[in-house]
Coordinates of C-alpha atoms in Angstrom, one line a residue:
Chain A
X164 CA 136.0 61.3 42.1
X165 CA 139.1 63.2 41.0
X166 CA 141.2 62.1 38.1
X167 CA 144.1 61.4 40.4
X168 CA 142.3 58.2 41.5
X169 CA 142.5 57.0 37.9
X170 CA 146.2 57.3 38.2
X171 CA 146.3 54.8 41.0
X172 CA 146.6 51.2 40.1
X173 CA 143.2 49.6 40.7
X174 CA 144.5 46.5 42.4
X175 CA 146.4 47.4 45.6
X176 CA 149.9 46.1 45.3
X177 CA 151.2 43.7 48.0
X178 CA 154.0 46.1 48.8
X179 CA 151.6 48.9 49.7
X180 CA 150.6 49.8 53.2
X181 CA 147.1 50.1 54.5
X182 CA 146.5 52.7 57.2
X183 CA 143.8 52.7 59.9
X184 CA 143.0 55.3 62.5
X185 CA 142.1 54.2 66.0
X186 CA 140.1 56.3 68.5
X187 CA 140.7 56.2 72.2
X188 CA 137.6 54.1 73.2
X189 CA 139.1 51.3 71.2
X190 CA 142.5 51.4 72.8
X191 CA 143.3 48.5 75.0
X192 CA 144.9 50.1 78.1
X193 CA 145.9 46.9 79.8
X194 CA 147.9 45.7 76.8
X195 CA 148.7 49.1 75.3
X196 CA 147.5 48.3 71.8
X197 CA 144.3 48.6 69.8
X198 CA 141.5 46.2 70.5
X199 CA 140.7 43.9 67.6
X200 CA 137.2 45.5 67.9
X201 CA 138.8 48.4 66.0
X202 CA 139.0 46.2 63.0
X203 CA 135.3 45.4 62.9
X204 CA 133.3 47.6 60.5
X205 CA 129.9 46.8 59.0
X206 CA 131.5 46.6 55.5
X207 CA 134.9 45.1 56.0
X208 CA 137.6 47.3 57.4
X209 CA 138.0 50.7 55.9
X210 CA 141.6 51.7 55.3
X211 CA 143.7 54.1 53.3
X212 CA 146.1 52.6 50.8
X213 CA 149.5 54.3 50.7
X214 CA 149.7 54.4 46.9
X215 CA 152.8 56.5 46.3
X216 CA 152.8 58.2 49.7
X217 CA 155.2 57.8 52.6
X218 CA 154.1 57.3 56.3
X219 CA 154.2 61.0 57.0
X220 CA 151.9 62.0 54.1
X221 CA 149.5 59.1 54.8
X222 CA 149.3 60.0 58.5
X223 CA 148.7 63.7 57.9
X224 CA 146.0 62.8 55.4
X225 CA 144.2 60.6 57.9
X226 CA 144.6 63.2 60.7
X227 CA 142.7 65.7 58.6
X228 CA 139.7 63.4 58.8
X229 CA 139.6 62.9 62.5
X230 CA 141.7 63.5 65.6
X231 CA 142.7 59.8 66.0
X232 CA 144.3 58.5 69.1
X233 CA 146.6 56.3 67.1
X234 CA 147.2 55.2 63.6
X235 CA 148.6 51.8 62.5
X236 CA 149.5 50.3 59.2
X237 CA 149.7 46.8 57.7
X238 CA 151.3 45.7 54.5
X239 CA 148.8 44.5 51.9
X240 CA 150.6 41.3 51.3
X241 CA 150.5 40.5 55.0
X242 CA 146.7 41.1 55.1
X243 CA 146.3 38.8 52.1
X244 CA 148.5 36.3 53.8
X245 CA 145.9 35.7 56.5
X246 CA 143.3 35.1 53.9
X247 CA 141.8 38.6 53.8
X248 CA 140.7 40.4 50.6
X249 CA 142.0 43.9 49.9
X250 CA 139.8 46.0 47.6
X251 CA 140.5 49.5 46.3
X252 CA 137.2 51.4 46.7
X253 CA 137.8 55.1 46.2
X254 CA 135.4 57.7 47.6
X255 CA 134.6 61.2 46.4
X256 CA 136.4 62.6 49.3
X257 CA 139.1 60.0 49.7
X258 CA 140.9 58.6 46.6
X259 CA 142.9 56.2 48.8
X260 CA 140.0 54.5 50.5
X261 CA 140.1 50.7 50.4
X262 CA 138.5 47.9 52.3
X263 CA 139.8 44.7 53.8
X264 CA 137.2 42.0 53.5
X265 CA 137.0 38.7 55.4
X266 CA 136.7 36.7 52.1
X267 CA 135.3 36.9 48.6
X268 CA 132.0 35.8 50.1
X269 CA 131.8 38.0 53.2
X270 CA 132.9 41.6 53.8
X271 CA 132.6 41.7 57.6
X272 CA 135.7 40.4 59.4
X273 CA 135.0 37.7 61.9
X274 CA 136.7 35.2 64.2
X275 CA 140.5 35.3 64.2
X276 CA 141.1 37.7 61.3
X277 CA 140.5 41.0 63.1
X278 CA 143.0 39.9 65.8
X279 CA 145.5 38.8 63.2
X280 CA 145.2 42.1 61.4
X281 CA 145.8 43.9 64.8
X282 CA 148.8 41.7 65.7
X283 CA 150.4 42.2 62.3
X284 CA 149.9 45.9 62.3
X285 CA 152.5 48.4 63.2
X286 CA 151.8 51.5 65.2
X287 CA 153.0 54.6 63.2
X288 CA 151.3 57.4 65.1
X289 CA 150.4 57.9 68.7
X290 CA 148.8 61.2 69.7
X291 CA 151.2 63.6 71.3
X292 CA 154.0 61.1 71.1
Chain B
X1356 CA 161.1 45.7 90.3
X1357 CA 158.4 43.0 90.9
X1358 CA 155.5 42.4 88.5
X1359 CA 152.9 44.2 90.6
X1360 CA 155.0 47.3 91.0
X1361 CA 155.8 47.3 87.4
X1362 CA 152.2 46.9 86.5
X1363 CA 151.2 49.9 88.8
X1364 CA 153.9 52.1 87.2
X1365 CA 153.0 51.1 83.7
X1366 CA 149.3 51.6 84.2
X1367 CA 149.8 54.9 85.9
X1368 CA 152.1 56.3 83.3
X1369 CA 149.7 55.1 80.5
X1370 CA 146.7 56.5 82.3
X1371 CA 148.5 59.9 82.9
X1372 CA 149.6 60.2 79.3
X1373 CA 146.2 59.0 78.1
X1374 CA 144.5 61.7 80.1
X1375 CA 146.8 64.4 78.7
X1376 CA 146.0 63.2 75.2
X1377 CA 142.3 63.3 75.8
X1378 CA 142.5 66.8 77.3
X1379 CA 144.0 67.9 74.0
X1380 CA 141.5 66.0 71.8
X1381 CA 139.2 68.0 69.7
X1382 CA 136.3 65.5 70.0
X1383 CA 134.4 66.5 73.1
X1384 CA 132.3 63.2 73.1
X1385 CA 135.5 61.3 73.8
X1386 CA 136.1 63.0 77.1
X1387 CA 134.0 60.4 79.0
X1388 CA 136.9 57.9 78.6
X1389 CA 139.2 60.2 80.6
X1390 CA 137.5 59.1 83.7
X1391 CA 138.1 55.5 82.6
X1392 CA 141.8 56.2 82.4
X1393 CA 141.8 57.7 85.9
X1394 CA 139.9 54.6 87.1
X1395 CA 142.5 52.4 85.5
X1396 CA 145.1 54.0 87.8
X1397 CA 142.9 53.4 90.8
X1398 CA 142.4 49.8 89.7
X1399 CA 146.1 49.2 89.4
X1400 CA 146.7 50.6 92.9
X1401 CA 144.0 48.7 94.5
X1402 CA 145.1 45.4 92.9
X1403 CA 147.4 44.8 95.9
X1404 CA 144.6 44.8 98.5
X1405 CA 142.1 42.8 96.5
X1406 CA 144.8 40.2 95.7
X1407 CA 145.3 39.5 99.4
X1408 CA 141.5 39.1 99.8
X1409 CA 140.9 36.7 97.0
X1410 CA 144.3 35.4 96.2
X1411 CA 143.2 36.1 92.7
X1412 CA 143.3 39.8 91.8
X1413 CA 141.1 39.5 88.7
X1414 CA 138.2 37.7 90.2
X1415 CA 135.1 39.7 91.3
X1416 CA 136.9 42.9 90.5
X1417 CA 134.5 45.6 91.5
X1418 CA 136.9 48.2 90.3
X1419 CA 136.9 46.7 86.8
X1420 CA 133.2 46.4 86.9
X1421 CA 132.9 50.1 87.7
X1422 CA 135.2 50.9 84.8
X1423 CA 133.1 48.7 82.5
X1424 CA 129.9 50.4 83.6
X1425 CA 131.4 53.8 82.9
X1426 CA 132.6 52.7 79.5
X1427 CA 129.1 51.4 78.7
X1428 CA 127.9 54.9 79.6
X1429 CA 130.4 56.3 77.1
X1430 CA 129.3 53.8 74.5
X1431 CA 125.7 54.9 75.0
X1432 CA 126.8 58.5 74.0
X1433 CA 128.5 57.5 70.8
X1434 CA 127.1 59.2 67.7
X1435 CA 127.0 58.1 64.1
X1436 CA 130.5 58.0 62.6
X1437 CA 132.0 57.9 66.1
X1438 CA 135.2 56.1 64.8
X1439 CA 135.7 58.1 61.7
X1440 CA 134.6 55.2 59.6
X1441 CA 130.8 55.5 59.7
X1442 CA 130.7 53.7 63.0
X1443 CA 127.2 52.6 63.8
X1444 CA 125.4 53.7 67.0
X1445 CA 125.3 50.8 69.5
X1446 CA 121.7 49.7 69.9
X1447 CA 120.2 50.1 73.4
X1448 CA 119.3 46.4 73.4
X1449 CA 123.0 45.5 73.1
X1450 CA 124.0 47.9 75.8
X1451 CA 121.4 46.5 78.1
X1452 CA 122.4 42.9 77.3
X1453 CA 126.1 43.7 78.2
X1454 CA 125.1 45.7 81.3
X1455 CA 123.2 42.7 82.7
X1456 CA 125.9 40.2 81.6
X1457 CA 128.9 41.9 83.1
X1458 CA 127.2 42.1 86.5
X1459 CA 127.0 38.4 86.5
X1460 CA 130.6 37.6 85.5
X1461 CA 133.2 36.1 87.8
X1462 CA 136.0 37.8 85.9
X1463 CA 135.6 41.2 84.2
X1464 CA 136.7 41.5 80.6
X1465 CA 137.5 44.7 78.9
X1466 CA 134.7 46.1 76.7
X1467 CA 135.0 47.8 73.4
X1468 CA 132.4 49.1 70.8
X1469 CA 132.8 47.9 67.2
X1470 CA 132.0 50.0 64.1
X1471 CA 129.2 47.6 63.2
X1472 CA 127.0 48.3 66.2
X1473 CA 128.2 45.5 68.5
X1474 CA 130.1 45.4 71.7
X1475 CA 133.2 43.2 72.2
X1476 CA 134.3 41.6 75.5
X1477 CA 138.0 40.9 75.6
X1478 CA 139.7 38.7 78.1
X1479 CA 143.4 38.1 77.5
X1480 CA 145.9 36.0 79.4
X1481 CA 148.5 35.5 76.8
X1482 CA 148.7 34.9 73.0
X1483 CA 147.7 31.2 73.5
X1484 CA 144.8 31.9 75.9
X1485 CA 142.3 34.6 75.2
X1486 CA 138.6 35.1 74.5
X1487 CA 136.9 37.7 72.3
X1488 CA 133.1 37.7 72.5
X1489 CA 131.0 39.9 70.2
X1490 CA 127.6 40.8 71.4
X1491 CA 125.2 42.0 68.8
X1492 CA 121.4 42.3 68.7
X1493 CA 121.0 38.9 67.0
X1494 CA 123.9 36.7 68.1
X1495 CA 126.8 36.3 70.5
X1496 CA 129.9 35.1 68.7
X1497 CA 132.9 33.7 70.5
X1498 CA 136.5 33.6 69.2
X1499 CA 138.6 31.7 71.7
X1500 CA 142.2 30.7 71.7
X1501 CA 142.8 27.9 74.3
X1502 CA 146.2 26.5 74.7
X1503 CA 146.9 27.8 71.2
X1504 CA 143.9 26.1 69.6
X1505 CA 141.4 28.4 68.0
X1506 CA 137.6 28.0 68.4
X1507 CA 134.9 30.2 66.7
X1508 CA 131.2 29.7 67.4
X1509 CA 127.9 31.2 68.4
X1510 CA 127.1 31.0 72.0
X1511 CA 124.2 31.8 74.4
X1512 CA 124.5 34.5 77.0
X1513 CA 124.5 31.9 79.7
X1514 CA 127.7 30.2 78.4
X1515 CA 129.8 33.4 78.4
X1516 CA 130.8 33.3 82.0
X1517 CA 132.3 29.9 81.6
X1518 CA 134.3 30.9 78.5
X1519 CA 135.9 33.8 80.4
X1520 CA 136.4 32.0 83.7
X1521 CA 138.1 29.1 81.9
X1522 CA 141.0 31.4 81.1
X1523 CA 141.8 32.0 84.8
X1524 CA 141.2 28.6 86.3

């Protein structure tokens, strides 16, 4: 882990944004939005915290990882507002990596929360748009 | 512009742009969904004729069933980390379960893989009436919003048709 990660505040601030890439197979063509299935990982929902970056920098960083069909963002305080837990969990190759957990007891998102995350997210990148 | 025309145009434009995007995608395994986008256009165009047959364009939609079967095929081909977030391969037993299930449904949902190895069936009418059903090897979990009231519970496969049909009746 680089020393830069040590410069980030460990708790993610409510004002920060959390970015998530969406691939085409999880895009809901009928309603022109991501399916809530895109917010169901085995260990919570992996996201990148914005830290001190703007949209452009955060999007470019994510696009280096994979050719995403779309990228959306949600404010940390909004995710916490639906009862989700946001944890900063940096990886060797991604100092911004964080996870959204269902609760303090369970990492996996279930029931209404994935849909609420989707509905409160804002689309910030659409491929070739 | 009436709703049907608007729907056709919207779907066609979305499908056309979706296809263009996929053509430019670097991930070759995603190409299978291009066909789905094309089929979406066909579905939108055919909605007119099937609506006169059944007076209910969503019911017994063979076109949507075909789209779902093609999507299942694409889901079968997903590899580890397919979503960029260590997405798990979808177990054959889940695919087989969903394949059998969708053939028996009165109304076809949309289907999506999840990063935790399950498949989600989505049926959406409006914000107050929708169903999301997650099929995994062990359980089937329903999240339903009915007239604005939320329900979450485990269900058996045999109950799923009723949950989806309830939306449209």
